[in-house]
PDB file of C-alpha atoms and ligand atoms in Angstrom:
ATOM      1  CA  UNK A   1      14.943 -20.574  -9.387  1.00 79.00           C
ATOM      2  CA  UNK A   2      15.489 -17.287 -11.222  1.00 94.00           C
ATOM      3  CA  UNK A   3      14.917 -13.864  -9.634  1.00 98.00           C
ATOM      4  CA  UNK A   4      11.299 -12.738  -9.531  1.00 98.00           C
ATOM      5  CA  UNK A   5      10.577 -10.088 -12.137  1.00 98.00           C
ATOM      6  CA  UNK A   6       7.766  -7.582 -12.836  1.00 98.00           C
ATOM      7  CA  UNK A   7       6.849  -9.479 -16.039  1.00 98.00           C
ATOM      8  CA  UNK A   8       6.584 -12.748 -14.072  1.00 98.00           C
ATOM      9  CA  UNK A   9       4.258 -11.046 -11.564  1.00 98.00           C
ATOM     10  CA  UNK A  10       2.111  -9.743 -14.463  1.00 98.00           C
ATOM     11  CA  UNK A  11       2.070 -13.296 -15.916  1.00 98.00           C
ATOM     12  CA  UNK A  12       1.006 -14.703 -12.522  1.00 98.00           C
ATOM     13  CA  UNK A  13      -2.044 -12.405 -12.588  1.00 98.00           C
ATOM     14  CA  UNK A  14      -2.951 -13.453 -16.166  1.00 98.00           C
ATOM     15  CA  UNK A  15      -2.587 -17.120 -15.344  1.00 98.00           C
ATOM     16  CA  UNK A  16      -4.384 -16.775 -12.005  1.00 98.00           C
ATOM     17  CA  UNK A  17      -1.400 -18.013 -10.025  1.00 98.00           C
ATOM     18  CA  UNK A  18      -1.579 -16.293  -6.633  1.00 98.00           C
ATOM     19  CA  UNK A  19       1.357 -14.132  -5.424  1.00 98.00           C
ATOM     20  CA  UNK A  20       2.715 -14.705  -1.896  1.00 98.00           C
ATOM     21  CA  UNK A  21       4.249 -11.647  -0.235  1.00 98.00           C
ATOM     22  CA  UNK A  22       5.479 -11.222   3.345  1.00 98.00           C
ATOM     23  CA  UNK A  23       7.196  -8.392   5.185  1.00 98.00           C
ATOM     24  CA  UNK A  24      10.747  -8.894   6.557  1.00 98.00           C
ATOM     25  CA  UNK A  25      13.184  -6.576   8.171  1.00 98.00           C
ATOM     26  CA  UNK A  26      16.468  -8.529   8.498  1.00 98.00           C
ATOM     27  CA  UNK A  27      18.720 -10.927   6.596  1.00 98.00           C
ATOM     28  CA  UNK A  28      17.928 -14.245   8.369  1.00 98.00           C
ATOM     29  CA  UNK A  29      14.162 -13.645   8.013  1.00 98.00           C
ATOM     30  CA  UNK A  30      14.582 -12.774   4.344  1.00 98.00           C
ATOM     31  CA  UNK A  31      16.597 -15.997   3.835  1.00 98.00           C
ATOM     32  CA  UNK A  32      13.798 -18.039   5.503  1.00 98.00           C
ATOM     33  CA  UNK A  33      11.170 -16.333   3.306  1.00 98.00           C
ATOM     34  CA  UNK A  34      13.232 -17.106   0.241  1.00 98.00           C
ATOM     35  CA  UNK A  35      13.646 -20.738   1.281  1.00 98.00           C
ATOM     36  CA  UNK A  36       9.866 -21.003   1.752  1.00 98.00           C
ATOM     37  CA  UNK A  37       9.181 -19.837  -1.822  1.00 98.00           C
ATOM     38  CA  UNK A  38       7.800 -16.381  -1.032  1.00 98.00           C
ATOM     39  CA  UNK A  39       7.538 -14.340  -4.288  1.00 98.00           C
ATOM     40  CA  UNK A  40       7.946 -10.826  -2.952  1.00 98.00           C
ATOM     41  CA  UNK A  41       9.302  -9.436   0.314  1.00 99.00           C
ATOM     42  CA  UNK A  42       8.059  -6.047   1.529  1.00 99.00           C
ATOM     43  CA  UNK A  43      10.436  -4.150   3.752  1.00 99.00           C
ATOM     44  CA  UNK A  44       7.444  -2.472   5.331  1.00 98.00           C
ATOM     45  CA  UNK A  45       7.548   0.787   7.301  1.00 98.00           C
ATOM     46  CA  UNK A  46       5.580  -1.412   9.769  1.00 97.00           C
ATOM     47  CA  UNK A  47       9.187  -2.000  11.010  1.00 98.00           C
ATOM     48  CA  UNK A  48       8.615   1.207  12.988  1.00 98.00           C
ATOM     49  CA  UNK A  49       6.158  -0.756  15.148  1.00 96.00           C
ATOM     50  CA  UNK A  50       7.268  -4.394  14.800  1.00 96.00           C
ATOM     51  CA  UNK A  51      11.002  -3.958  15.301  1.00 97.00           C
ATOM     52  CA  UNK A  52      11.658  -0.366  16.503  1.00 98.00           C
ATOM     53  CA  UNK A  53       8.941  -0.229  19.125  1.00 96.00           C
ATOM     54  CA  UNK A  54       7.118   2.916  17.952  1.00 97.00           C
ATOM     55  CA  UNK A  55       3.362   3.384  18.319  1.00 94.00           C
ATOM     56  CA  UNK A  56       2.810   4.088  14.619  1.00 95.00           C
ATOM     57  CA  UNK A  57       4.679   3.849  11.304  1.00 97.00           C
ATOM     58  CA  UNK A  58       5.301   7.635  11.179  1.00 97.00           C
ATOM     59  CA  UNK A  59       8.620   7.964  13.030  1.00 98.00           C
ATOM     60  CA  UNK A  60      10.793   5.595  10.935  1.00 98.00           C
ATOM     61  CA  UNK A  61      13.433   7.434   9.006  1.00 98.00           C
ATOM     62  CA  UNK A  62      14.973   7.049   5.566  1.00 98.00           C
ATOM     63  CA  UNK A  63      18.280   6.007   7.107  1.00 98.00           C
ATOM     64  CA  UNK A  64      16.504   3.292   9.084  1.00 98.00           C
ATOM     65  CA  UNK A  65      14.582   2.039   6.011  1.00 98.00           C
ATOM     66  CA  UNK A  66      17.798   1.973   3.945  1.00 98.00           C
ATOM     67  CA  UNK A  67      19.534  -0.030   6.701  1.00 98.00           C
ATOM     68  CA  UNK A  68      16.696  -2.572   7.013  1.00 98.00           C
ATOM     69  CA  UNK A  69      16.343  -2.858   3.208  1.00 99.00           C
ATOM     70  CA  UNK A  70      20.038  -3.582   2.887  1.00 98.00           C
ATOM     71  CA  UNK A  71      19.748  -6.394   5.477  1.00 98.00           C
ATOM     72  CA  UNK A  72      16.831  -7.944   3.616  1.00 98.00           C
ATOM     73  CA  UNK A  73      18.428  -7.757   0.155  1.00 98.00           C
ATOM     74  CA  UNK A  74      21.586  -9.416   1.521  1.00 98.00           C
ATOM     75  CA  UNK A  75      19.428 -12.281   2.896  1.00 98.00           C
ATOM     76  CA  UNK A  76      17.190 -13.086  -0.070  1.00 98.00           C
ATOM     77  CA  UNK A  77      17.985 -13.994  -3.705  1.00 98.00           C
ATOM     78  CA  UNK A  78      14.830 -14.954  -5.569  1.00 98.00           C
ATOM     79  CA  UNK A  79      12.045 -12.787  -4.164  1.00 98.00           C
ATOM     80  CA  UNK A  80      11.398  -9.292  -5.516  1.00 98.00           C
ATOM     81  CA  UNK A  81      12.302  -6.874  -2.721  1.00 98.00           C
ATOM     82  CA  UNK A  82       9.974  -3.920  -2.320  1.00 99.00           C
ATOM     83  CA  UNK A  83      10.954  -1.155   0.162  1.00 99.00           C
ATOM     84  CA  UNK A  84       8.353   1.118   1.796  1.00 98.00           C
ATOM     85  CA  UNK A  85       8.987   4.834   1.427  1.00 98.00           C
ATOM     86  CA  UNK A  86       8.668   6.249   4.945  1.00 98.00           C
ATOM     87  CA  UNK A  87       6.407   9.085   5.883  1.00 98.00           C
ATOM     88  CA  UNK A  88       7.933  12.431   4.828  1.00 97.00           C
ATOM     89  CA  UNK A  89      10.225  10.917   2.227  1.00 98.00           C
ATOM     90  CA  UNK A  90       7.917  11.580  -0.773  1.00 98.00           C
ATOM     91  CA  UNK A  91       5.097  13.904   0.329  1.00 96.00           C
ATOM     92  CA  UNK A  92       6.905  17.229   0.071  1.00 97.00           C
ATOM     93  CA  UNK A  93       8.242  17.329  -3.540  1.00 98.00           C
ATOM     94  CA  UNK A  94       8.673  14.956  -6.453  1.00 98.00           C
ATOM     95  CA  UNK A  95      12.370  15.757  -6.424  1.00 98.00           C
ATOM     96  CA  UNK A  96      12.631  14.533  -2.825  1.00 98.00           C
ATOM     97  CA  UNK A  97      10.517  11.482  -3.688  1.00 98.00           C
ATOM     98  CA  UNK A  98      12.872  10.498  -6.493  1.00 98.00           C
ATOM     99  CA  UNK A  99      15.945  11.039  -4.244  1.00 98.00           C
ATOM    100  CA  UNK A 100      14.419   8.835  -1.557  1.00 98.00           C
ATOM    101  CA  UNK A 101      13.460   6.099  -3.966  1.00 98.00           C
ATOM    102  CA  UNK A 102      16.963   6.169  -5.525  1.00 98.00           C
ATOM    103  CA  UNK A 103      18.505   5.743  -2.057  1.00 98.00           C
ATOM    104  CA  UNK A 104      16.389   2.660  -1.337  1.00 98.00           C
ATOM    105  CA  UNK A 105      17.484   1.115  -4.656  1.00 98.00           C
ATOM    106  CA  UNK A 106      21.114   2.279  -4.719  1.00 98.00           C
ATOM    107  CA  UNK A 107      22.049   1.937  -1.015  1.00 98.00           C
ATOM    108  CA  UNK A 108      19.453  -0.626   0.106  1.00 98.00           C
ATOM    109  CA  UNK A 109      19.452  -2.767  -3.007  1.00 98.00           C
ATOM    110  CA  UNK A 110      15.588  -2.718  -3.345  1.00 98.00           C
ATOM    111  CA  UNK A 111      14.045  -3.831  -6.642  1.00 98.00           C
ATOM    112  CA  UNK A 112      11.025  -1.488  -6.170  1.00 99.00           C
ATOM    113  CA  UNK A 113       9.452   0.947  -3.730  1.00 98.00           C
ATOM    114  CA  UNK A 114       5.959   1.338  -2.311  1.00 98.00           C
ATOM    115  CA  UNK A 115       4.081   4.577  -1.642  1.00 98.00           C
ATOM    116  CA  UNK A 116       0.769   5.103   0.166  1.00 98.00           C
ATOM    117  CA  UNK A 117      -2.355   6.804  -1.119  1.00 97.00           C
ATOM    118  CA  UNK A 118      -3.521   8.397  -4.386  1.00 97.00           C
ATOM    119  CA  UNK A 119      -4.124  12.122  -4.878  1.00 95.00           C
ATOM    120  CA  UNK A 120      -0.757  13.841  -4.523  1.00 94.00           C
ATOM    121  CA  UNK A 121       0.972  10.458  -4.537  1.00 97.00           C
ATOM    122  CA  UNK A 122       0.038  10.016  -8.260  1.00 98.00           C
ATOM    123  CA  UNK A 123       2.491  12.740  -9.283  1.00 98.00           C
ATOM    124  CA  UNK A 124       5.184  11.162  -7.107  1.00 98.00           C
ATOM    125  CA  UNK A 125       4.582   7.743  -8.652  1.00 98.00           C
ATOM    126  CA  UNK A 126       5.011   9.182 -12.172  1.00 98.00           C
ATOM    127  CA  UNK A 127       8.211  10.986 -11.154  1.00 98.00           C
ATOM    128  CA  UNK A 128       9.755   7.866  -9.505  1.00 98.00           C
ATOM    129  CA  UNK A 129       8.743   5.561 -12.389  1.00 98.00           C
ATOM    130  CA  UNK A 130      10.095   8.236 -14.727  1.00 98.00           C
ATOM    131  CA  UNK A 131      13.451   7.955 -12.949  1.00 98.00           C
ATOM    132  CA  UNK A 132      13.484   4.229 -13.626  1.00 98.00           C
ATOM    133  CA  UNK A 133      12.371   2.857 -10.242  1.00 98.00           C
ATOM    134  CA  UNK A 134       9.345   0.438 -10.256  1.00 98.00           C
ATOM    135  CA  UNK A 135       6.558   1.429  -7.866  1.00 98.00           C
ATOM    136  CA  UNK A 136       3.841  -0.428  -5.943  1.00 98.00           C
ATOM    137  CA  UNK A 137       0.788   1.626  -4.876  1.00 98.00           C
ATOM    138  CA  UNK A 138      -1.194   1.186  -1.638  1.00 98.00           C
ATOM    139  CA  UNK A 139      -4.845   2.139  -1.109  1.00 98.00           C
ATOM    140  CA  UNK A 140      -7.541   1.519   1.503  1.00 98.00           C
ATOM    141  CA  UNK A 141      -6.214   1.717   4.987  1.00 97.00           C
ATOM    142  CA  UNK A 142      -2.988   3.620   4.576  1.00 97.00           C
ATOM    143  CA  UNK A 143      -1.335   3.679   7.984  1.00 96.00           C
ATOM    144  CA  UNK A 144       0.713   6.847   7.267  1.00 97.00           C
ATOM    145  CA  UNK A 145      -2.559   8.802   7.109  1.00 94.00           C
ATOM    146  CA  UNK A 146      -4.400   6.777   9.822  1.00 92.00           C
ATOM    147  CA  UNK A 147      -5.139   9.919  11.838  1.00 91.00           C
ATOM    148  CA  UNK A 148      -6.806  11.546   8.805  1.00 90.00           C
ATOM    149  CA  UNK A 149      -8.782   8.335   8.171  1.00 92.00           C
ATOM    150  CA  UNK A 150     -10.069   8.308  11.760  1.00 88.00           C
ATOM    151  CA  UNK A 151      -7.816   5.459  12.963  1.00 89.00           C
ATOM    152  CA  UNK A 152      -6.920   1.978  11.789  1.00 91.00           C
ATOM    153  CA  UNK A 153     -10.381   1.307  10.281  1.00 92.00           C
ATOM    154  CA  UNK A 154     -11.836  -0.684   7.409  1.00 95.00           C
ATOM    155  CA  UNK A 155     -12.118   1.525   4.292  1.00 95.00           C
ATOM    156  CA  UNK A 156     -14.615   1.601   1.438  1.00 96.00           C
ATOM    157  CA  UNK A 157     -17.703   0.397   3.299  1.00 97.00           C
ATOM    158  CA  UNK A 158     -20.178   2.581   1.472  1.00 98.00           C
ATOM    159  CA  UNK A 159     -20.775   2.389  -2.304  1.00 98.00           C
ATOM    160  CA  UNK A 160     -19.436   5.935  -2.734  1.00 98.00           C
ATOM    161  CA  UNK A 161     -16.292   5.263  -0.733  1.00 97.00           C
ATOM    162  CA  UNK A 162     -15.763   1.937  -2.509  1.00 98.00           C
ATOM    163  CA  UNK A 163     -16.034   3.661  -5.920  1.00 98.00           C
ATOM    164  CA  UNK A 164     -13.419   6.144  -4.738  1.00 98.00           C
ATOM    165  CA  UNK A 165     -11.055   3.283  -3.845  1.00 98.00           C
ATOM    166  CA  UNK A 166     -11.622   1.716  -7.301  1.00 98.00           C
ATOM    167  CA  UNK A 167     -10.846   5.067  -8.964  1.00 98.00           C
ATOM    168  CA  UNK A 168      -7.742   5.560  -6.833  1.00 98.00           C
ATOM    169  CA  UNK A 169      -6.364   2.102  -7.698  1.00 98.00           C
ATOM    170  CA  UNK A 170      -7.059   2.752 -11.410  1.00 98.00           C
ATOM    171  CA  UNK A 171      -5.284   6.093 -11.211  1.00 98.00           C
ATOM    172  CA  UNK A 172      -2.253   4.443  -9.559  1.00 98.00           C
ATOM    173  CA  UNK A 173      -2.155   1.924 -12.427  1.00 98.00           C
ATOM    174  CA  UNK A 174      -2.344   4.771 -14.955  1.00 98.00           C
ATOM    175  CA  UNK A 175       0.431   6.631 -13.149  1.00 98.00           C
ATOM    176  CA  UNK A 176       2.751   3.659 -13.698  1.00 98.00           C
ATOM    177  CA  UNK A 177       2.495   1.307 -10.689  1.00 98.00           C
ATOM    178  CA  UNK A 178       3.210  -2.310 -11.494  1.00 98.00           C
ATOM    179  CA  UNK A 179       1.089  -3.595  -8.523  1.00 98.00           C
ATOM    180  CA  UNK A 180      -1.159  -2.183  -5.824  1.00 98.00           C
ATOM    181  CA  UNK A 181      -1.578  -3.227  -2.190  1.00 98.00           C
ATOM    182  CA  UNK A 182      -5.212  -3.178  -1.031  1.00 98.00           C
ATOM    183  CA  UNK A 183      -5.519  -2.922   2.749  1.00 98.00           C
ATOM    184  CA  UNK A 184      -8.578  -3.383   4.991  1.00 97.00           C
ATOM    185  CA  UNK A 185     -11.614  -3.165   2.737  1.00 98.00           C
ATOM    186  CA  UNK A 186     -14.688  -5.333   2.165  1.00 98.00           C
ATOM    187  CA  UNK A 187     -14.098  -8.482   0.078  1.00 98.00           C
ATOM    188  CA  UNK A 188     -16.320  -7.256  -2.842  1.00 98.00           C
ATOM    189  CA  UNK A 189     -14.339  -4.013  -3.112  1.00 98.00           C
ATOM    190  CA  UNK A 190     -11.056  -5.973  -3.274  1.00 98.00           C
ATOM    191  CA  UNK A 191     -12.665  -8.198  -5.958  1.00 98.00           C
ATOM    192  CA  UNK A 192     -13.932  -5.196  -8.020  1.00 98.00           C
ATOM    193  CA  UNK A 193     -10.515  -3.534  -7.942  1.00 98.00           C
ATOM    194  CA  UNK A 194      -8.753  -6.780  -8.886  1.00 98.00           C
ATOM    195  CA  UNK A 195     -11.144  -7.194 -11.828  1.00 98.00           C
ATOM    196  CA  UNK A 196     -10.744  -3.552 -12.954  1.00 98.00           C
ATOM    197  CA  UNK A 197      -6.934  -3.540 -13.001  1.00 98.00           C
ATOM    198  CA  UNK A 198      -4.556  -5.197 -15.425  1.00 98.00           C
ATOM    199  CA  UNK A 199      -1.744  -5.051 -12.771  1.00 98.00           C
ATOM    200  CA  UNK A 200      -1.691  -7.437  -9.780  1.00 98.00           C
ATOM    201  CA  UNK A 201      -3.456  -6.556  -6.555  1.00 98.00           C
ATOM    202  CA  UNK A 202      -1.929  -7.677  -3.275  1.00 98.00           C
ATOM    203  CA  UNK A 203      -4.476  -7.869  -0.440  1.00 98.00           C
ATOM    204  CA  UNK A 204      -4.093  -7.493   3.252  1.00 98.00           C
ATOM    205  CA  UNK A 205      -7.605  -7.685   4.677  1.00 98.00           C
ATOM    206  CA  UNK A 206      -9.116  -7.244   1.190  1.00 98.00           C
ATOM    207  CA  UNK A 207     -10.466 -10.761   0.620  1.00 98.00           C
ATOM    208  CA  UNK A 208      -9.572 -13.845  -1.385  1.00 98.00           C
ATOM    209  CA  UNK A 209     -10.094 -12.442  -4.870  1.00 98.00           C
ATOM    210  CA  UNK A 210      -6.887 -10.398  -4.848  1.00 98.00           C
ATOM    211  CA  UNK A 211      -4.100 -11.629  -7.123  1.00 98.00           C
ATOM    212  CA  UNK A 212      -1.829 -12.076  -4.044  1.00 98.00           C
ATOM    213  CA  UNK A 213      -1.710 -11.674  -0.262  1.00 98.00           C
ATOM    214  CA  UNK A 214       0.692 -10.014   2.107  1.00 98.00           C
ATOM    215  CA  UNK A 215       1.000 -10.429   5.871  1.00 98.00           C
ATOM    216  CA  UNK A 216       3.235  -8.768   8.382  1.00 98.00           C
ATOM    217  CA  UNK A 217       6.042 -11.176   9.554  1.00 98.00           C
ATOM    218  CA  UNK A 218       5.310 -10.762  13.236  1.00 98.00           C
ATOM    219  CA  UNK A 219       1.524 -11.296  12.800  1.00 97.00           C
ATOM    220  CA  UNK A 220       2.001 -14.389  10.599  1.00 98.00           C
ATOM    221  CA  UNK A 221       4.434 -16.058  13.014  1.00 98.00           C
ATOM    222  CA  UNK A 222       2.776 -15.204  16.276  1.00 97.00           C
ATOM    223  CA  UNK A 223       5.319 -12.650  17.419  1.00 96.00           C
ATOM    224  CA  UNK A 224       2.867  -9.770  17.763  1.00 92.00           C
ATOM    225  CA  UNK A 225       1.833  -8.758  21.224  1.00 84.00           C
ATOM    226  CA  UNK A 226      -1.470  -6.961  21.737  1.00 84.00           C
ATOM    227  CA  UNK A 227      -4.145  -6.381  19.141  1.00 85.00           C
ATOM    228  CA  UNK A 228      -4.069  -8.659  16.094  1.00 89.00           C
ATOM    229  CA  UNK A 229      -6.271  -7.484  13.155  1.00 91.00           C
ATOM    230  CA  UNK A 230      -9.178  -9.715  11.999  1.00 93.00           C
ATOM    231  CA  UNK A 231      -7.518 -10.486   8.634  1.00 95.00           C
ATOM    232  CA  UNK A 232      -4.426 -12.052  10.220  1.00 96.00           C
ATOM    233  CA  UNK A 233      -3.897 -15.827  10.087  1.00 96.00           C
ATOM    234  CA  UNK A 234      -1.247 -17.001  12.568  1.00 96.00           C
ATOM    235  CA  UNK A 235       0.792 -19.853  11.116  1.00 98.00           C
ATOM    236  CA  UNK A 236       2.968 -20.422  14.177  1.00 98.00           C
ATOM    237  CA  UNK A 237       3.435 -19.392  17.823  1.00 97.00           C
ATOM    238  CA  UNK A 238       7.096 -18.337  17.635  1.00 98.00           C
ATOM    239  CA  UNK A 239       6.675 -15.754  20.352  1.00 97.00           C
ATOM    240  CA  UNK A 240       5.547 -18.490  22.762  1.00 97.00           C
ATOM    241  CA  UNK A 241       8.435 -20.764  21.700  1.00 98.00           C
ATOM    242  CA  UNK A 242      10.936 -17.941  22.250  1.00 98.00           C
ATOM    243  CA  UNK A 243       9.471 -17.109  25.698  1.00 98.00           C
ATOM    244  CA  UNK A 244       9.662 -20.771  26.746  1.00 98.00           C
ATOM    245  CA  UNK A 245      13.240 -21.160  25.505  1.00 98.00           C
ATOM    246  CA  UNK A 246      14.423 -17.953  27.232  1.00 98.00           C
ATOM    247  CA  UNK A 247      12.657 -19.020  30.425  1.00 98.00           C
ATOM    248  CA  UNK A 248      14.560 -22.300  30.391  1.00 98.00           C
ATOM    249  CA  UNK A 249      17.878 -20.437  29.746  1.00 98.00           C
ATOM    250  CA  UNK A 250      17.319 -18.105  32.679  1.00 98.00           C
ATOM    251  CA  UNK A 251      16.450 -21.090  34.925  1.00 98.00           C
ATOM    252  CA  UNK A 252      19.626 -22.991  33.800  1.00 98.00           C
ATOM    253  CA  UNK A 253      21.866 -19.956  34.342  1.00 98.00           C
ATOM    254  CA  UNK A 254      20.465 -19.377  37.798  1.00 98.00           C
ATOM    255  CA  UNK A 255      20.738 -23.071  38.788  1.00 98.00           C
ATOM    256  CA  UNK A 256      24.198 -23.498  37.241  1.00 97.00           C
ATOM    257  CA  UNK A 257      22.944 -26.180  34.851  1.00 97.00           C
ATOM    258  CA  UNK A 258      24.281 -24.074  31.997  1.00 97.00           C
ATOM    259  CA  UNK A 259      27.095 -24.067  30.936  1.00 96.00           C
ATOM    260  CA  UNK A 260      27.432 -27.857  31.428  1.00 96.00           C
ATOM    261  CA  UNK A 261      30.669 -29.866  30.970  1.00 94.00           C
ATOM    262  CA  UNK A 262      30.232 -30.049  27.153  1.00 95.00           C
ATOM    263  CA  UNK A 263      30.155 -26.239  26.807  1.00 95.00           C
ATOM    264  CA  UNK A 264      33.476 -25.649  28.688  1.00 94.00           C
ATOM    265  CA  UNK A 265      36.967 -25.204  27.176  1.00 96.00           C
ATOM    266  CA  UNK A 266      39.567 -27.552  28.697  1.00 94.00           C
ATOM    267  CA  UNK A 267      43.134 -26.574  29.690  1.00 96.00           C
ATOM    268  CA  UNK A 268      46.197 -28.839  29.724  1.00 97.00           C
ATOM    269  CA  UNK A 269      46.657 -30.168  33.292  1.00 97.00           C
ATOM    270  CA  UNK A 270      50.294 -29.072  33.376  1.00 97.00           C
ATOM    271  CA  UNK A 271      49.394 -25.519  32.479  1.00 97.00           C
ATOM    272  CA  UNK A 272      46.707 -25.531  35.111  1.00 96.00           C
ATOM    273  CA  UNK A 273      49.212 -26.658  37.713  1.00 97.00           C
ATOM    274  CA  UNK A 274      51.494 -23.750  36.756  1.00 97.00           C
ATOM    275  CA  UNK A 275      48.618 -21.327  36.960  1.00 97.00           C
ATOM    276  CA  UNK A 276      47.507 -22.570  40.303  1.00 97.00           C
ATOM    277  CA  UNK A 277      51.093 -22.557  41.642  1.00 96.00           C
ATOM    278  CA  UNK A 278      51.361 -18.818  40.923  1.00 86.00           C
TER     279      UNK A 278
HETATM  280  O1  KIV B 301       4.361  -1.563   6.216  1.00 72.83           O
HETATM  281  C1  KIV B 301       3.760  -2.598   5.960  1.00 72.83           C
HETATM  282  O2  KIV B 301       4.067  -3.708   6.508  1.00 72.83           O
HETATM  283  C2  KIV B 301       2.731  -2.597   4.901  1.00 72.83           C
HETATM  284  C3  KIV B 301       1.877  -3.780   4.766  1.00 72.83           C
HETATM  285  C4  KIV B 301       0.870  -3.829   5.875  1.00 72.83           C
HETATM  286  C5  KIV B 301       1.204  -3.835   3.461  1.00 72.83           C
HETATM  287  O3  KIV B 301       2.575  -1.612   4.277  1.00 72.83           O
END
């Protein structure tokens, strides 16, 4: 299978073939996603919470995102790799935004980057696209501005707010985005945006009408502890499987059942005799 391209994603929208995207943060996970036929991998700044143990996405740094992106790009061949631009890496100036995007592509090997919001972000999108880096937009619940939004809440629940989201998504398309992530909004709003745009929409809690879907690796596989959002479908209980396996390991170490005879290296008897004689 050839590498996923922006034109193939555009074609998928036109032909109503749905796009499957998942987050990943390391090489073996990226390889598994590739094997499973995933179209796009998002190296999400959700890594701040899912793998680095922070309470929000805000603390993750550019260096950390570059390192995680590099791991993912080394693990996957076919999927398009999109790296999230972390909080603070694009808000201050367009120059800084371009430098950050270039690092994710040049050092991390990303094919594209993702930025949150509209407003000020529109200028940053134009600058990054102008520098030759493809950009994905992200509207609705934008976790980097969760405090401003009043928490991790569904967005666009009134007609006025829904219209604002539609306008923002359109503005991101006009600024040069090749796709937009729609997060946590009523199904009809996701549908209206998908209809209004010529670029693909990738939904996470935005209903079934989106051109594609994205889920966070840990949510999808049952690795998340604590609150799981309403829009998550768990396809496995990997966390449970790991807990059971580790429990058995601990039990076997304590009882001496592991390592068993087949895990031990042998030594020639004559050498053993010499060793024991000394
Ligand atoms: O960081 C992330 O994982 C994301 C997805 C939730 C879309 O932005």
